[in-house]
Short mmCIF file of C-alpha atoms and ligand atoms in Angstrom, two decimals:
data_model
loop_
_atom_site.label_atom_id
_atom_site.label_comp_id
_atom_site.label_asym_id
_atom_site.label_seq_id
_atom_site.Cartn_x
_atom_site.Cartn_y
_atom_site.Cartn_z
CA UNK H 1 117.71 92.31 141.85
CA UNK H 2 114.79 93.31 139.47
CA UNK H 3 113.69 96.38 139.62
CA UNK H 4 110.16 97.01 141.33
CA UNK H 5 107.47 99.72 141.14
CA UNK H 6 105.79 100.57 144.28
CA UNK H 7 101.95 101.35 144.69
CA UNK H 8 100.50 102.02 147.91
CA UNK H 9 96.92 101.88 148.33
CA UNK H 10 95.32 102.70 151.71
CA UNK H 11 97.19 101.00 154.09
CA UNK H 12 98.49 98.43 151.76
CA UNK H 13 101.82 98.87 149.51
CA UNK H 14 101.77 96.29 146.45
CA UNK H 15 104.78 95.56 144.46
CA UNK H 16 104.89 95.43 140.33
CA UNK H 17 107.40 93.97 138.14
CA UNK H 18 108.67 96.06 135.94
CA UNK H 19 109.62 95.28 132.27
CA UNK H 20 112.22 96.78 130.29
CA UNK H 21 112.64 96.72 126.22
CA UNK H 22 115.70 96.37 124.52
CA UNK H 23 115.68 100.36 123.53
CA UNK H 24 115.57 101.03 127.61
CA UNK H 25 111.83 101.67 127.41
CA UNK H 26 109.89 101.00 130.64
CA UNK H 27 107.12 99.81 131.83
CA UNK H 28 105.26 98.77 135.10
CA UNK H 29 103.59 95.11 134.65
CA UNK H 30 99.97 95.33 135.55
CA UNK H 31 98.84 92.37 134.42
CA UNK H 32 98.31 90.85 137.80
CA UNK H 33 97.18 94.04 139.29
CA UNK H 34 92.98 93.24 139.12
CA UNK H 35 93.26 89.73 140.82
CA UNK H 36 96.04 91.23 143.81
CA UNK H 37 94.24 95.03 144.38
CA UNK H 38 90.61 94.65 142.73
CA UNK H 39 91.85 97.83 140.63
CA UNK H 40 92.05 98.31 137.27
CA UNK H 41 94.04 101.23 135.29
CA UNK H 42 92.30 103.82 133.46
CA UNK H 43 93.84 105.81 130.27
CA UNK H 44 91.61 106.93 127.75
CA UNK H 45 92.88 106.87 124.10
CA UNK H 46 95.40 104.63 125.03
CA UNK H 47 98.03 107.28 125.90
CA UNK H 48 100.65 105.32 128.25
CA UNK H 49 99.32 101.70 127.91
CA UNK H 50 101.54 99.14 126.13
CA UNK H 51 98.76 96.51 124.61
CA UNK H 52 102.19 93.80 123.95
CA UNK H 53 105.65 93.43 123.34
CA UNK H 54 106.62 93.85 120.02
CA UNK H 55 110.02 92.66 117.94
CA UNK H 56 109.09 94.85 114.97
CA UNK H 57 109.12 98.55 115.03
CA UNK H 58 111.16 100.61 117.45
CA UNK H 59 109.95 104.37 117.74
CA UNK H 60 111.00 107.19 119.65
CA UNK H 61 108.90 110.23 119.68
CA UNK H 62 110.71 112.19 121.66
CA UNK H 63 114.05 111.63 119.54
CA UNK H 64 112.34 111.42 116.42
CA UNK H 65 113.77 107.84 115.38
CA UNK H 66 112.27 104.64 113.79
CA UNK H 67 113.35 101.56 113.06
CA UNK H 68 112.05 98.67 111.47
CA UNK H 69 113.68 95.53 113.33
CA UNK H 70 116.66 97.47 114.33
CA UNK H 71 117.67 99.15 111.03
CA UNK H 72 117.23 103.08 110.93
CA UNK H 73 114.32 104.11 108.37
CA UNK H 74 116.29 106.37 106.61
CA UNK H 75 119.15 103.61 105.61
CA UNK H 76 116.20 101.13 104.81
CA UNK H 77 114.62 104.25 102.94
CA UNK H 78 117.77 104.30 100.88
CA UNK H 79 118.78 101.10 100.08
CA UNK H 80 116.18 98.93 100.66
CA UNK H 81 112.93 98.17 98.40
CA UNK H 82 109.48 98.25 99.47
CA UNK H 83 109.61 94.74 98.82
CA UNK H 84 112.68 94.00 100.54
CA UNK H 85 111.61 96.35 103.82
CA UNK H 86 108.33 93.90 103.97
CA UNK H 87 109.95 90.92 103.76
CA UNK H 88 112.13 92.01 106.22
CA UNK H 89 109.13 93.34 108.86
CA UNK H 90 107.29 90.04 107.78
CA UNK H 91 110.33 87.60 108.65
CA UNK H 92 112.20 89.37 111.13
CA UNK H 93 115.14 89.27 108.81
CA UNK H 94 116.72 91.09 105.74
CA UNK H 95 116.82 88.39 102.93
CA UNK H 96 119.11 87.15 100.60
CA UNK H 97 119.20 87.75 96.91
CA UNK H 98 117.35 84.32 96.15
CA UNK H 99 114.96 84.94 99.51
CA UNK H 100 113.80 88.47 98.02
CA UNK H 101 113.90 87.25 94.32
CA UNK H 102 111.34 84.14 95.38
CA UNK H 103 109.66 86.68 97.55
CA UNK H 104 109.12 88.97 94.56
CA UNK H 105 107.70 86.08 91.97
CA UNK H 106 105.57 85.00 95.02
CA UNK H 107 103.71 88.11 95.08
CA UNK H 108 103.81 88.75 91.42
CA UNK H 109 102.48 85.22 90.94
CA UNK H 110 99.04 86.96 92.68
CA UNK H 111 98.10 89.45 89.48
CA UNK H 112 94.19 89.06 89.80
CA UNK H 113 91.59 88.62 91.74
CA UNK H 114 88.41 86.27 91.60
CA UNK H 115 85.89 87.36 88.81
CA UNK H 116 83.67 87.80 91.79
CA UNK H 117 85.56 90.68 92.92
CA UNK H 118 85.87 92.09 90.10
CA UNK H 119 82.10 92.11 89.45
CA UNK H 120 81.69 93.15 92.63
CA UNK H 121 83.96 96.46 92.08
CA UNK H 122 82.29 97.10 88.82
CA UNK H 123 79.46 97.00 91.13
CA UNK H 124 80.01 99.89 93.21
CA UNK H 125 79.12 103.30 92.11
CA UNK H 126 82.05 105.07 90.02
CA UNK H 127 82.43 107.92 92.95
CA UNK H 128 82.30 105.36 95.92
CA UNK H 129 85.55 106.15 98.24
CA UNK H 130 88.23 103.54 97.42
CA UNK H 131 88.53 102.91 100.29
CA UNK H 132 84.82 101.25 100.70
CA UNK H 133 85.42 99.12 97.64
CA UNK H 134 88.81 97.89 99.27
CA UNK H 135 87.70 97.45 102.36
CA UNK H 136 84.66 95.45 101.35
CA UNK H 137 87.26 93.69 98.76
CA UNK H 138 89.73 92.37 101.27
CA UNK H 139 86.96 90.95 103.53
CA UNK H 140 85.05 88.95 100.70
CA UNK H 141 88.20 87.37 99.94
CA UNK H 142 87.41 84.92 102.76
CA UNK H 143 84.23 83.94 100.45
CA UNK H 144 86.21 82.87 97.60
CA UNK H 145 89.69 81.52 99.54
CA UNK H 146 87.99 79.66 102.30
CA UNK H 147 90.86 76.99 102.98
CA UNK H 148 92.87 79.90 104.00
CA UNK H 149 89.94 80.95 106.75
CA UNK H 150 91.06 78.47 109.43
CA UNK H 151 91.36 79.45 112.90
CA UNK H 152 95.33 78.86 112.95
CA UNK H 153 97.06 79.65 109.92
CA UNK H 154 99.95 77.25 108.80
CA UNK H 155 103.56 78.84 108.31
CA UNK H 156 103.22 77.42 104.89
CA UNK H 157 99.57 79.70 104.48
CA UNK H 158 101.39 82.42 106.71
CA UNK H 159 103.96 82.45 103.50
CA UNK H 160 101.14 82.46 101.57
CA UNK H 161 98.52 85.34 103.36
CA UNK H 162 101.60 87.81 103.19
CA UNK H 163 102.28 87.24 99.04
CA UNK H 164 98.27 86.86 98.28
CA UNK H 165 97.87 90.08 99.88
CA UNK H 166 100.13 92.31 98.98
CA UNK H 167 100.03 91.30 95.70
CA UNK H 168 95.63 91.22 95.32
CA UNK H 169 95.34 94.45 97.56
CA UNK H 170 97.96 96.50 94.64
CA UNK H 171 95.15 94.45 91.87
CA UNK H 172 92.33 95.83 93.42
CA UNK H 173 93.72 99.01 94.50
CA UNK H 174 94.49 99.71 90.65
CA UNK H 175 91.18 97.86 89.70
CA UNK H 176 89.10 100.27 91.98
CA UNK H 177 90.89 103.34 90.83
CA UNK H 178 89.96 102.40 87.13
CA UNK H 179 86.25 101.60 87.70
CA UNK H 180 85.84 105.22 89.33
CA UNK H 181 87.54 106.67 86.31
CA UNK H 182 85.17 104.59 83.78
CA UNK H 183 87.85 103.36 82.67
CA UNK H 184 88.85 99.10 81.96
CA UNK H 185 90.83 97.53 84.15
CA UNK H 186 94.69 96.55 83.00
CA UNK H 187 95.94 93.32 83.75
CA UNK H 188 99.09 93.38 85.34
CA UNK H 189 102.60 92.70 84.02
CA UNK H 190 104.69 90.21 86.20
CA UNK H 191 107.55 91.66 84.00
CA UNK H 192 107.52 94.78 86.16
CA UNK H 193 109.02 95.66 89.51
CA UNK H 194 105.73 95.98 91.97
CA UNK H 195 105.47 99.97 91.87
CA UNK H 196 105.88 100.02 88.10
CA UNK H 197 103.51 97.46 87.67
CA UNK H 198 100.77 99.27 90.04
CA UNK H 199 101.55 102.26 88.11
CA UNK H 200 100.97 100.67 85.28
CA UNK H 201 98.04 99.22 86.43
CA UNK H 202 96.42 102.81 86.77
CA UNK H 203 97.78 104.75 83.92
CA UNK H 204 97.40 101.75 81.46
CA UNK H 205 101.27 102.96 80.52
CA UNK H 206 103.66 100.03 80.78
CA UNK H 207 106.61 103.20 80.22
CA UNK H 208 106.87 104.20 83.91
CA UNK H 209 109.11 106.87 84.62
CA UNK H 210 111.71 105.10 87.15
CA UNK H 211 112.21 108.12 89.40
CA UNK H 212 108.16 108.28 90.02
CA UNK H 213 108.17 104.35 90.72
CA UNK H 214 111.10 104.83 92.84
CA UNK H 215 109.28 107.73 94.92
CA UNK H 216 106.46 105.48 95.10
CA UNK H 217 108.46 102.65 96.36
CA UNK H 218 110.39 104.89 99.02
CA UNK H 219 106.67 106.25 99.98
CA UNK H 220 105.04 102.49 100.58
CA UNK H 221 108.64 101.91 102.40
CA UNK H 222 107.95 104.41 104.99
CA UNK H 223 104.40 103.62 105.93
CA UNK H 224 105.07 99.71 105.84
CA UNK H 225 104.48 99.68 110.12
CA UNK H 226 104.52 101.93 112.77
CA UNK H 227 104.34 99.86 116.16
CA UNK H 228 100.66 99.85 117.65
CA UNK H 229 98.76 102.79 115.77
CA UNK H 230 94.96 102.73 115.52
CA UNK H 231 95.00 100.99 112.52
CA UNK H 232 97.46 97.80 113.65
CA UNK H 233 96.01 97.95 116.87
CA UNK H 234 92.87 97.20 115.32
CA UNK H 235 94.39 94.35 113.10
CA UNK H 236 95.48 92.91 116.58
CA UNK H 237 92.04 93.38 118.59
CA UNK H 238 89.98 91.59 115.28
CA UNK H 239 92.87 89.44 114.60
CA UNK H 240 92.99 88.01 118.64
CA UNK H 241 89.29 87.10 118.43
CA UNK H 242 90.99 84.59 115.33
CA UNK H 243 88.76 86.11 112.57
CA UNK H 244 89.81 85.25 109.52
CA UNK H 245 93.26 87.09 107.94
CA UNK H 246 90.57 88.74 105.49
CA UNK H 247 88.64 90.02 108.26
CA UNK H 248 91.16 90.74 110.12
CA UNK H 249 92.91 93.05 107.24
CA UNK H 250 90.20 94.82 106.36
CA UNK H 251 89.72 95.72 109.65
CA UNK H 252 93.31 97.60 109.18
CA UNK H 253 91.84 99.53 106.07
CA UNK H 254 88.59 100.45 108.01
CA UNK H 255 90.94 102.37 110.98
CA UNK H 256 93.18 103.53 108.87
CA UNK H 257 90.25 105.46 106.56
CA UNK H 258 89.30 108.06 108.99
CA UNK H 259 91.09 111.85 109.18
CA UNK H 260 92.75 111.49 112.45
CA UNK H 261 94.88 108.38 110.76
CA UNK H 262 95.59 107.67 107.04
CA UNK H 263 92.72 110.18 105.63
CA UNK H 264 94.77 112.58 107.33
CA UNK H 265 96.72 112.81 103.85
CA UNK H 266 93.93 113.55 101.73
CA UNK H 267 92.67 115.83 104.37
CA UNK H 268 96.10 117.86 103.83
CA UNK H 269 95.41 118.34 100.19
CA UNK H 270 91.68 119.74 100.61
CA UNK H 271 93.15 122.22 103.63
CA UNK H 272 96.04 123.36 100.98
CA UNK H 273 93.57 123.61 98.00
CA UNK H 274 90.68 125.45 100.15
CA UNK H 275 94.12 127.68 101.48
CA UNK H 276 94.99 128.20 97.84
CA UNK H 277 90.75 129.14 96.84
CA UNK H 278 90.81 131.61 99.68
CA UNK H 279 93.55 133.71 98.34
CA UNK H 280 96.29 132.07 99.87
CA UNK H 281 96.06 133.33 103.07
CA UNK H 282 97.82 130.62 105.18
CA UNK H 283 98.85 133.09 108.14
CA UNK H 284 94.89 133.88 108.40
CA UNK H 285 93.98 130.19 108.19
CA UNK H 286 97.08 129.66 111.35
CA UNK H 287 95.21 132.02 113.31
CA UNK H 288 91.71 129.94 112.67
CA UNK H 289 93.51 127.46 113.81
CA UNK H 290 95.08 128.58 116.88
CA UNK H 291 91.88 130.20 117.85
CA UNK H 292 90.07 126.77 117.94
CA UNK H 293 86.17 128.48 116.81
CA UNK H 294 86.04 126.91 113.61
CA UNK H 295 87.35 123.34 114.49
CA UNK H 296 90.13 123.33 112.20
CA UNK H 297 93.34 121.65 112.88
CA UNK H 298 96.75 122.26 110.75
CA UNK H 299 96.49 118.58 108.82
CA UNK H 300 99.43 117.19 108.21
CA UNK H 301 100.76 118.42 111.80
CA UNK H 302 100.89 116.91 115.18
CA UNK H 303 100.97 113.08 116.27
CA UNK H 304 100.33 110.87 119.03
CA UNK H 305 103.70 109.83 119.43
CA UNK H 306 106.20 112.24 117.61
CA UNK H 307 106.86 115.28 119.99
CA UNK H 308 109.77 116.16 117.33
CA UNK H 309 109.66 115.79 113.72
CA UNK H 310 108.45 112.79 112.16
CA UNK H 311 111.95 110.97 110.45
CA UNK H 312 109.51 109.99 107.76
CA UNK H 313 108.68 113.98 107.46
CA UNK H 314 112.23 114.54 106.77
CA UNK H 315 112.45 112.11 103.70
CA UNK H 316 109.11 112.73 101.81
CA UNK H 317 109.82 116.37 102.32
CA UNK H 318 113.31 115.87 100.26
CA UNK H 319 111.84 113.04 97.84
CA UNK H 320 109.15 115.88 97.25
CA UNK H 321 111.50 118.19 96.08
CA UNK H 322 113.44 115.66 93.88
CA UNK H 323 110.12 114.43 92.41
CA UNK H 324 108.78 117.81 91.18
CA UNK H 325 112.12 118.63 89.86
CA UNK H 326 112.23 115.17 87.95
CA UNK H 327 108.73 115.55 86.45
CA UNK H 328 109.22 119.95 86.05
CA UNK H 329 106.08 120.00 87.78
CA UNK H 330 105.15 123.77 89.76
CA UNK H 331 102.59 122.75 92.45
CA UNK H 332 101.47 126.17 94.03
CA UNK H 333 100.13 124.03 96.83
CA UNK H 334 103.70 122.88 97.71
CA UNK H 335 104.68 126.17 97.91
CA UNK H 336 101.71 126.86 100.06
CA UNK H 337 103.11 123.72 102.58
CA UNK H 338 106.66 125.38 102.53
CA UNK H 339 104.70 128.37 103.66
CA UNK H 340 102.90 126.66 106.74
CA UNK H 341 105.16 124.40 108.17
CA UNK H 342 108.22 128.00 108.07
CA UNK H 343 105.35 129.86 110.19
CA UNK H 344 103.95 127.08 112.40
CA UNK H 345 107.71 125.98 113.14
CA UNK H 346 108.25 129.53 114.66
CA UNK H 347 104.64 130.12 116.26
CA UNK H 348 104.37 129.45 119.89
CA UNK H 349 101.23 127.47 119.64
CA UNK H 350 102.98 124.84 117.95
CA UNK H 351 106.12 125.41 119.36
CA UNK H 352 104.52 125.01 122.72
CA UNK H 353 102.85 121.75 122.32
CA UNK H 354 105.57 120.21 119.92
CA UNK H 355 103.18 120.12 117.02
CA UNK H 356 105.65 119.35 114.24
CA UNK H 357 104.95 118.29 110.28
CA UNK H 358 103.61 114.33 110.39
CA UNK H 359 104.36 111.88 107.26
CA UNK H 360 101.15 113.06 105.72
CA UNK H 361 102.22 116.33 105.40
CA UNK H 362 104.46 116.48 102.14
CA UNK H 363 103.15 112.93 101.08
CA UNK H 364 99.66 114.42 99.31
CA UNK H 365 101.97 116.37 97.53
CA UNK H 366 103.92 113.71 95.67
CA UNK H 367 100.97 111.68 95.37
CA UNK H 368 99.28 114.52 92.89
CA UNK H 369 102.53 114.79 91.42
CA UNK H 370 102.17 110.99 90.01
CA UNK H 371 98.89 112.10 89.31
CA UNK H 372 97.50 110.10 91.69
CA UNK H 373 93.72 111.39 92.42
CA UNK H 374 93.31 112.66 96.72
CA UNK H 375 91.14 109.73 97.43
CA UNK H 376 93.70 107.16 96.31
CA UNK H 377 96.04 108.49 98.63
CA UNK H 378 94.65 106.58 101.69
CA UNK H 379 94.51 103.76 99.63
CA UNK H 380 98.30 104.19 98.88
CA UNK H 381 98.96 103.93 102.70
CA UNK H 382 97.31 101.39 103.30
CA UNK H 383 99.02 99.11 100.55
CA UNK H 384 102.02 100.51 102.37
CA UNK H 385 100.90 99.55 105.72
CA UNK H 386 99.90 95.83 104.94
CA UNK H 387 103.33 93.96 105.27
CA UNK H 388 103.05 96.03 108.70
CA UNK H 389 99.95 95.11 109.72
CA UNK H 390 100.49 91.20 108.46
CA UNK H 391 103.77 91.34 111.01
CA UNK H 392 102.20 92.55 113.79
CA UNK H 393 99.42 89.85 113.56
CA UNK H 394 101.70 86.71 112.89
CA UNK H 395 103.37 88.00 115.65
CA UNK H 396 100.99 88.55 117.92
CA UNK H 397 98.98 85.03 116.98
CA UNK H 398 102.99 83.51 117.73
CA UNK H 399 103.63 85.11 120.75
CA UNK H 400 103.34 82.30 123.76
CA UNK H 401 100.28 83.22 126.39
CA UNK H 402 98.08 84.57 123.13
CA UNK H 403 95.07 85.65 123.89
CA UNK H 404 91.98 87.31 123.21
CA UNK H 405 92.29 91.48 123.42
CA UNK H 406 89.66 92.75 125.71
CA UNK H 407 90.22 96.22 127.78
CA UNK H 408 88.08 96.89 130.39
CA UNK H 409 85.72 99.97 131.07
CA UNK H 410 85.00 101.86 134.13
CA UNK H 411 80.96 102.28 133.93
CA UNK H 412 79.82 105.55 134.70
CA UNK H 413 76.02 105.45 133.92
CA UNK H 414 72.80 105.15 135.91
CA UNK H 415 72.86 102.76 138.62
CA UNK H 416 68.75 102.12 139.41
CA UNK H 417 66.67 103.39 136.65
CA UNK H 418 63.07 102.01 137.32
CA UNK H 419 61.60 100.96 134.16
CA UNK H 420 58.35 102.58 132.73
CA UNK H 421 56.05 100.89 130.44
CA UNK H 422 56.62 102.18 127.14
CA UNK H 423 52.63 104.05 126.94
CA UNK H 424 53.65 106.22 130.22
CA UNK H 425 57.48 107.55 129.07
C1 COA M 501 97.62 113.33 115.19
C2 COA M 501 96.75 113.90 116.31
C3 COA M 501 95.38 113.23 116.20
C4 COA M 501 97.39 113.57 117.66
O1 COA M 501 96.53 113.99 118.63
P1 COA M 501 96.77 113.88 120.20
O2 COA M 501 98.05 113.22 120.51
O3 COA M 501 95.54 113.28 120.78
O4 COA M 501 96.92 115.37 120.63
P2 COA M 501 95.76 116.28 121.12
O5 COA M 501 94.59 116.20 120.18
O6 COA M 501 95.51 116.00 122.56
O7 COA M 501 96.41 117.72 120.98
C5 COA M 501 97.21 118.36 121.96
C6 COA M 501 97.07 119.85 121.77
O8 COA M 501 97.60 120.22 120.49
C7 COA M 501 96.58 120.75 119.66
N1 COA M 501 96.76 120.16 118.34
C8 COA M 501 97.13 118.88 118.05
N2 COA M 501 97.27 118.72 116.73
C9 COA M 501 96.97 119.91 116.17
C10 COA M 501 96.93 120.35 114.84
N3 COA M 501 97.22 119.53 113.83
N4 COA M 501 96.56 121.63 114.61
C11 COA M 501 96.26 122.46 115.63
N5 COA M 501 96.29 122.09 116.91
C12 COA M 501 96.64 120.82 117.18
C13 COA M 501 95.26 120.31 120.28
O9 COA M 501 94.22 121.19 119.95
C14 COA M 501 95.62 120.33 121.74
O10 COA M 501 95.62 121.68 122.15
P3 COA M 501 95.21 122.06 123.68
O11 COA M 501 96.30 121.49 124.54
O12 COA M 501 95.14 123.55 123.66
O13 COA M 501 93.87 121.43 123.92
C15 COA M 501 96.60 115.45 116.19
O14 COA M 501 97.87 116.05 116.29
C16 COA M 501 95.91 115.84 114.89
O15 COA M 501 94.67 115.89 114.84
N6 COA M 501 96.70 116.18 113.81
C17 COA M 501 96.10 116.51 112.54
C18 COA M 501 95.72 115.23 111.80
C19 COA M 501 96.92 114.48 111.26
O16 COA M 501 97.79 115.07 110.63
N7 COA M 501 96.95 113.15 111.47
C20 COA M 501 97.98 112.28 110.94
C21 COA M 501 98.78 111.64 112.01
S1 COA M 501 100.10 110.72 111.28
#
């Protein structure tokens, strides 16, 4: 027999379905539960609501695992490619030499973007956030690719979308990063593996250290998805209206821009550098913290989900270490990070509400490094993120019973206002 949940209210007990993953995650079925009760559920922030079933990402906070359709990040941090990790979140499957190598051309095969978009980053003043030039980039690419605007996406355009956009979004990325340096853009070189070749793209040096584009590769590997965070679950809620894949994108880079979510890496770096400026007192800057007056939060610490340490945490923090060794750089503000996360791992604040170091703590660190500037690095994440972001949409558009994504509200303002002409308010 299936199992049932049981809710009684008043005199009446109603019966709901409930739905079990194939981790053993469960979940009570509500979707019939405002045409049998009249109720609806409330849970601001999202905190226990699953918005779908998903096939993609598997995490478990508690534990402190993630998996990318079934396969443990740290073995696909090791052996696969950034490439080969998106393919496989894209397709549902790890592919075959000749399926990544086509894969790989695909993308490469996408080295520029319309003139129009390049006029229109030249446009933008040099100190604009890179993040406003790509966001505003990845939605006028509807303008100049309309046949790919349709409601319903072909598999063949599907095949397409994923290789036009991951390989445009590393152009532009590297195009916007030039233009705020003054600097010409550099075409790319299909000749190089993707990292080198964004790399490249930046430094205008076709000589790219292999251990910097492999740390590069490993970090775009371990952002490509993480089930329904703010910034898929706002590719889902613009994708399910059927905007375009453009629109629906850039909607992914617009969430993913703020401090709570992938600005939370720059936000790191300006908290370890204003740590550093202050005399590198980080057990004073703890207490500010703990002590809530001045607003500040540990960056870099604490997530939604994780209530254990972040797998991710665990590999930048060792491909940190192997990075600054390969380049001999000294970053005090490493040293600085070392310093936090020992005393916040022992201090009952954060022991108590299982604040532990996030992906975006160590992260910054490599990033500047590879001389990568602090605003690029939500940029970085979010070229990461697309392959995740593209899954989670073709999936959801896929999944039988689509349909629109529209929560509901429980209204809590004035009931009978009586209106007053505006010459007597
Ligand atoms: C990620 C984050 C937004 C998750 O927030 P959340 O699940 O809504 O957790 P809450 O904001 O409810 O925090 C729970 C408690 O921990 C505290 N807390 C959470 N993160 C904290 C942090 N980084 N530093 C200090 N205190 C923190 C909150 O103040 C709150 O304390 P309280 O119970 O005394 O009120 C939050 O941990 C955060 O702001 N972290 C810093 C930003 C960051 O690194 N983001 C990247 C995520 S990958």
């Amino acid at each position: 027999m299936s199992e049932k949940a049981k809710l009684v209210l008043g005199e009446k007990t109603y019966e709901l379905p409930v739905f079990t993953g194939t981790e053993g995650e469960k979940a009570i079925d509500i979707t019939k539960l405002r045409a049998d009760t009249g109720f609806v559920t409330l849970d601001s922030g999202y905190m226990n609501t699953g918005a779908c079933t998903s096939a993609i990402t598997f995490l478990d906070g508690e534990q402190g695992i993630l998996k990318y359709r079934g396969y443990g990040i740290e073995e696909i941090a090791e052996k696969s490619s950034f490439i080969e990790a998106s393919y496989l979140t894209f397709y549902g499957k790890l592919p075959s030499a000749s399926e990544l190598k086509a894969f790989e051309e695909r993308i490469a095969s996408y080295d520029d973007v319309p003139e129009g978009i390049k006029a229109m980053i030249k446009a933008f003043p040099k100190d604009a956030h890179p993040m406003a030039v790509l966001s505003s980039n990845m939605v006028s690419l509807s303008a100049f690719y309309q046949d790919m605007c349709n409601q319903d996406l072909s598999a063949d355009q599907k095949d397409t979308a994923i290789a036009q956009l991951m390989g445009q979004l590393k152009v532009m990325a590297a195009y916007a990063f030039r233009h705020s340096q003054g600097k010409d853009f550099v075409k790319s070189d299909k000749k190089l593996d993707y990292c080198s070749d964004f790399i490249h793209m930046m430094t205008g040096d076709k000589n790219v250290n292999k251990e910097v584009a492999k740390a590069l590769d490993i970090l775009l590997i371990l952002h490509v998805d993480h089930e329904q965070n703010c910034s898929t679950s706002s590719v889902r809620m613009v994708g399910s209206s059927k905007a375009n894949i453009f629109a629906t994108i850039s909607a992914g880079v617009d969430a993913l821009w703020g401090p709570l979510h992938g600005g939370a890496n720059q936000a790191v770096l300006e908290m370890l550098e204003e740590i550093k400026n202050s005399g590198n007192d980080y057990k004073q800057f703890l207490n500010d913290v703990k002590d809530k007056k001045s607003g500040s939060r540990l960056m870099g610490f604490g997530h939604r989900v994780y209530k254990n340490f972040d797998p991710r945490a665990k590999i930048i923090k060792k491909a940190c270490d192997s990075v600054l060794s390969t380049l001999g750089v000294n970053d005090p503000l490493l040293d600085i990070a070392k310093g936090l996360e020992e005393v916040a791992l022992k201090d009952p604040y954060f022991v108590e509400r299982k604040l532990y170091p996030n992906v975006d703590f160590y992260s910054g660190i490599i990033y500047r490094a590879l001389g990568i500037p602090t605003n690029m690095f939500t940029v970085m994440f979010a070229m990461g993120r697309l392959p995740g972001w593209m899954a989670q949409w073709k999936e959801m558009v896929e999944q039988p019973g689509f349909k629109i994504c529209r929560p509901r509200q429980i209204y809590t303002g004035d009931t009978k206002n009586v209106y007053k002409d505006i010459k007597s308010r």
